[in-house]
Coordinates of C-alpha atoms in Angstrom, one line a residue:
D1 CA 0.0 0.0 0.0
I2 CA 1.5 3.3 -1.1
M3 CA -0.4 5.5 1.3
P4 CA 1.3 4.5 4.6
L5 CA 4.7 5.0 2.9
A6 CA 3.7 8.3 1.5
R7 CA 2.4 9.5 4.9
S8 CA 5.6 8.3 6.6
T9 CA 7.7 10.1 4.1
A10 CA 5.7 13.3 4.5
V11 CA 6.2 13.1 8.3
R12 CA 10.0 12.7 7.9
L13 CA 10.1 15.7 5.4
V14 CA 8.2 17.9 7.9
S15 CA 10.5 16.8 10.7
K16 CA 13.6 17.7 8.6
A17 CA 12.1 21.1 7.6
L18 CA 11.3 21.8 11.3
E19 CA 14.8 21.0 12.4
L20 CA 16.3 23.3 9.7
Q21 CA 14.0 26.1 10.5
G22 CA 14.0 25.9 14.3
G23 CA 17.6 24.8 15.0
P24 CA 18.7 22.7 18.0
T25 CA 15.6 23.4 20.0
Y26 CA 13.6 21.4 17.4
S27 CA 16.0 18.5 17.1
A28 CA 14.5 15.4 15.5
H29 CA 17.2 13.2 17.0
Q30 CA 16.3 14.4 20.6
A31 CA 12.6 13.8 20.1
E32 CA 13.3 10.3 18.7
D33 CA 15.6 9.5 21.6
A34 CA 13.0 10.8 24.1
M35 CA 10.3 8.6 22.5
E36 CA 12.5 5.6 22.3
S37 CA 13.6 5.9 25.9
A38 CA 10.0 6.2 27.1
M39 CA 9.0 3.2 25.0
S40 CA 11.8 1.1 26.4
Q41 CA 10.9 2.2 30.0
W42 CA 7.3 1.2 29.3
Q43 CA 8.3 -2.2 28.0
H44 CA 10.4 -2.7 31.2
R45 CA 7.4 -1.7 33.4
R46 CA 5.0 -3.9 31.4
T47 CA 7.2 -7.0 31.9
H48 CA 7.7 -6.2 35.6
Q49 CA 4.0 -5.7 36.2
H50 CA 3.1 -9.0 34.4
R51 CA 5.6 -10.8 36.6
R52 CA 4.0 -9.3 39.7
H53 CA 0.5 -10.2 38.5
G54 CA -0.8 -6.9 39.8
H55 CA -1.9 -3.8 37.8
H56 CA -2.1 -1.4 40.7
K57 CA 1.5 -1.4 42.2
W58 CA 3.3 0.7 39.8
Q59 CA 7.1 1.0 40.3
L60 CA 8.0 4.4 38.9
E61 CA 11.7 4.8 39.8
G62 CA 13.7 6.6 37.1
I63 CA 10.9 7.3 34.6
T64 CA 11.1 11.1 34.5
L65 CA 12.5 12.3 31.2
I66 CA 14.1 15.8 31.1
N67 CA 13.5 17.6 27.8
E68 CA 16.7 19.5 27.4
A69 CA 15.5 21.3 24.3
S70 CA 12.5 22.6 26.2
A71 CA 14.7 23.8 29.1
A72 CA 16.8 25.7 26.6
R73 CA 14.0 27.1 24.5
R74 CA 14.6 30.3 22.7
D75 CA 12.2 33.2 22.1
C76 CA 10.5 31.8 19.0
K77 CA 6.8 32.7 19.6
S78 CA 6.2 33.3 15.9
L79 CA 7.4 29.8 15.0
E80 CA 5.4 28.4 17.8
A81 CA 2.2 30.1 16.6
R82 CA 2.7 28.7 13.1
L83 CA 3.4 25.2 14.4
L84 CA 0.2 25.3 16.5
G85 CA -1.9 26.5 13.6
Q86 CA -0.3 24.7 10.7
L87 CA 1.0 21.5 12.2
W88 CA -0.7 20.5 15.5
Q89 CA -4.3 21.6 14.7
P90 CA -4.5 19.9 11.4
L91 CA -2.9 16.7 12.8
L92 CA -5.4 16.7 15.7
Q93 CA -8.3 17.2 13.3
M94 CA -7.0 14.2 11.3
L95 CA -6.4 12.0 14.4
D96 CA -9.4 12.9 16.3
S97 CA -12.1 14.4 14.2
A98 CA -15.6 14.3 15.7
H99 CA -17.0 13.8 12.2
H100 CA -15.3 10.5 11.5
S101 CA -15.9 7.1 13.0
P102 CA -13.0 5.6 15.0
G103 CA -11.6 3.4 12.2
Y104 CA -8.2 1.8 11.7
L105 CA -5.3 3.8 13.1
D106 CA -1.8 2.6 12.0
G107 CA 0.5 2.2 15.0
Q108 CA 3.7 3.1 13.2
L109 CA 2.3 6.3 11.7
F110 CA 0.8 7.2 15.1
R111 CA 4.2 6.9 16.8
Q112 CA 5.8 9.0 14.0
L113 CA 3.2 11.7 14.4
L114 CA 3.6 11.9 18.2
T115 CA 7.3 12.0 17.9
L116 CA 6.9 14.9 15.4
L117 CA 4.7 16.7 18.0
L118 CA 7.3 16.2 20.7
Q119 CA 10.0 17.6 18.3
A120 CA 7.7 20.6 17.6
Q121 CA 7.6 21.3 21.4
M122 CA 3.8 21.1 21.3
P123 CA 3.2 20.5 25.0
A124 CA 4.9 23.7 26.0
A125 CA 3.4 25.7 23.1
L126 CA -0.2 24.7 23.9
P127 CA -2.5 27.3 25.4
G128 CA -1.6 27.6 29.1
G129 CA 1.7 25.7 28.6
H130 CA 2.1 22.1 29.7
D131 CA 4.7 19.9 31.2
S132 CA 7.1 18.7 28.5
S133 CA 8.9 16.3 30.8
V134 CA 5.9 14.0 31.1
A135 CA 4.9 14.2 27.4
P136 CA 7.2 11.4 26.1
Q137 CA 5.7 9.0 28.7
V138 CA 2.2 9.9 27.7
A139 CA 3.0 9.5 24.1
A140 CA 4.7 6.1 24.7
A141 CA 1.7 4.8 26.8
L142 CA -0.7 5.9 24.1
C143 CA 1.3 4.0 21.4
H144 CA 1.3 0.9 23.6
V145 CA -2.4 1.1 24.2
L146 CA -3.0 1.3 20.5
S147 CA -0.8 -1.6 19.7
S148 CA -2.5 -3.6 22.5
R149 CA -6.1 -2.9 21.3
D150 CA -6.5 -6.7 20.7
M151 CA -4.8 -7.7 24.0
P152 CA -7.1 -6.4 26.7
S153 CA -4.8 -7.1 29.7
D154 CA -1.9 -5.1 28.1
A155 CA -4.2 -2.3 27.1
L156 CA -5.5 -2.2 30.7
L157 CA -2.0 -1.8 32.0
G158 CA -1.5 1.1 29.6
L159 CA -4.6 2.9 30.9
E160 CA -3.8 2.3 34.5
F161 CA -0.3 3.7 34.0
L162 CA -1.8 6.8 32.3
E163 CA -4.1 7.2 35.3
H164 CA -1.1 6.9 37.7
L165 CA 0.7 9.5 35.7
D166 CA -2.3 11.8 36.0
R167 CA -2.2 11.5 39.7
M168 CA 1.4 12.5 39.7
H169 CA 0.9 15.4 37.2
V170 CA -2.6 16.7 37.9
D171 CA -4.5 17.7 34.8
E172 CA -1.4 17.4 32.6
V173 CA -1.9 13.9 31.3
S174 CA -5.5 14.5 30.3
F175 CA -4.6 17.6 28.3
L176 CA -1.6 15.9 26.7
A177 CA -3.5 12.7 25.9
A178 CA -6.3 14.8 24.3
A179 CA -3.7 16.9 22.4
F180 CA -2.1 13.7 21.1
G181 CA -5.4 12.3 19.7
G182 CA -6.1 10.1 22.7
C183 CA -9.9 10.4 22.4
R184 CA -9.8 8.7 19.0
L185 CA -7.5 6.0 20.4
L186 CA -10.0 5.3 23.3
R187 CA -12.9 5.1 20.8
V188 CA -10.9 2.5 18.8
L189 CA -10.1 0.6 21.9
L190 CA -13.7 0.6 23.2
R191 CA -14.9 -0.5 19.8
A192 CA -12.5 -3.5 19.9
C193 CA -13.8 -4.3 23.4
R194 CA -17.4 -4.4 22.1
K195 CA -16.4 -6.7 19.2
A196 CA -14.5 -9.0 21.6
R197 CA -17.5 -9.3 23.9
Q198 CA -19.9 -9.9 21.0
K199 CA -17.5 -12.6 19.7
R200 CA -17.4 -14.3 23.1
Q201 CA -21.2 -14.2 23.4
T202 CA -21.6 -15.6 19.9
Q203 CA -19.2 -18.5 20.7
D204 CA -20.9 -19.0 24.1
L205 CA -17.5 -18.7 25.9
P206 CA -17.5 -18.6 29.8
A207 CA -18.0 -15.2 31.3
H208 CA -15.8 -15.9 34.3
P209 CA -12.0 -15.6 34.5
S210 CA -10.2 -18.6 33.0
E211 CA -7.5 -20.5 34.8
D212 CA -5.0 -20.0 32.0
G213 CA -5.3 -16.2 32.1
D214 CA -6.9 -16.0 28.7
D215 CA -6.3 -12.4 27.3
G216 CA -9.9 -12.4 26.0
D217 CA -11.4 -13.0 29.4
I218 CA -14.6 -11.1 29.8
A219 CA -13.7 -9.8 33.2
V220 CA -10.6 -8.1 31.8
I221 CA -12.6 -6.7 28.9
K222 CA -15.2 -5.3 31.3
A223 CA -12.5 -3.6 33.4
L224 CA -10.9 -2.2 30.3
Q225 CA -14.3 -0.8 29.1
S226 CA -15.0 0.8 32.5
R227 CA -11.6 2.5 32.6
G228 CA -11.7 3.5 29.0
R229 CA -15.1 5.2 29.3
R230 CA -14.0 7.1 32.4
L231 CA -10.8 8.3 30.7
L232 CA -12.7 9.2 27.6
R233 CA -15.0 11.5 29.6
E234 CA -12.0 13.2 31.1
W235 CA -10.1 13.5 27.9
R236 CA -13.1 14.8 26.0
S237 CA -13.4 17.5 28.6
A238 CA -9.8 18.4 28.1
R239 CA -10.2 18.3 24.4
M240 CA -13.0 20.9 24.5
H241 CA -10.6 23.3 26.4
L242 CA -8.1 22.9 23.5
S243 CA -10.6 24.7 21.3
V244 CA -9.7 22.8 18.1

């Protein structure tokens, strides 16, 4: 399919142009490193949580990422305004348009787009200013939730981690998740949950937890739906304040 390749190439071209226009503050390499570090840390936490067999005891040592580019930002309000109006707003409309159903969302392209938004310093540039240090963690968790939409227990871990981040950074995570197209992602996830429940009902599978920890277990799916709906309400509220 030529479209994913074309879109990926377009993102890389925009990233290069941004780096040339904005200088070191808008380093593509730094944004990619921040995302890769956050993704690696998430994978470590995910493995650790599965070994503990508990979703609620998060171990958060050493997860804070310092965005050096943001700390050394120059006075570039004009560029920020253009990036908000000509990059972030169109991307958010594409990722999270209220006029389109939550169809397929390519995971690789989603990660590229979020990395581009990190490179563009979007968290700090958004109205009111937001915490850039937590943004890579939010972006990484959203990517993992998307990639786990057909693995309810993994997706549930991702949502629980986002909730934990929100308790540590009050209001920041909801706004960042909404700004990164998280509402669309949750709609995709909830639709996958509905399909999974319908499939189990059609196949007349047991509604109680299975001894082998089947990932499609209805109890996990119900917990995922409950958490997803709650977060969707919060993120939609934040989305409205973004005025896009």
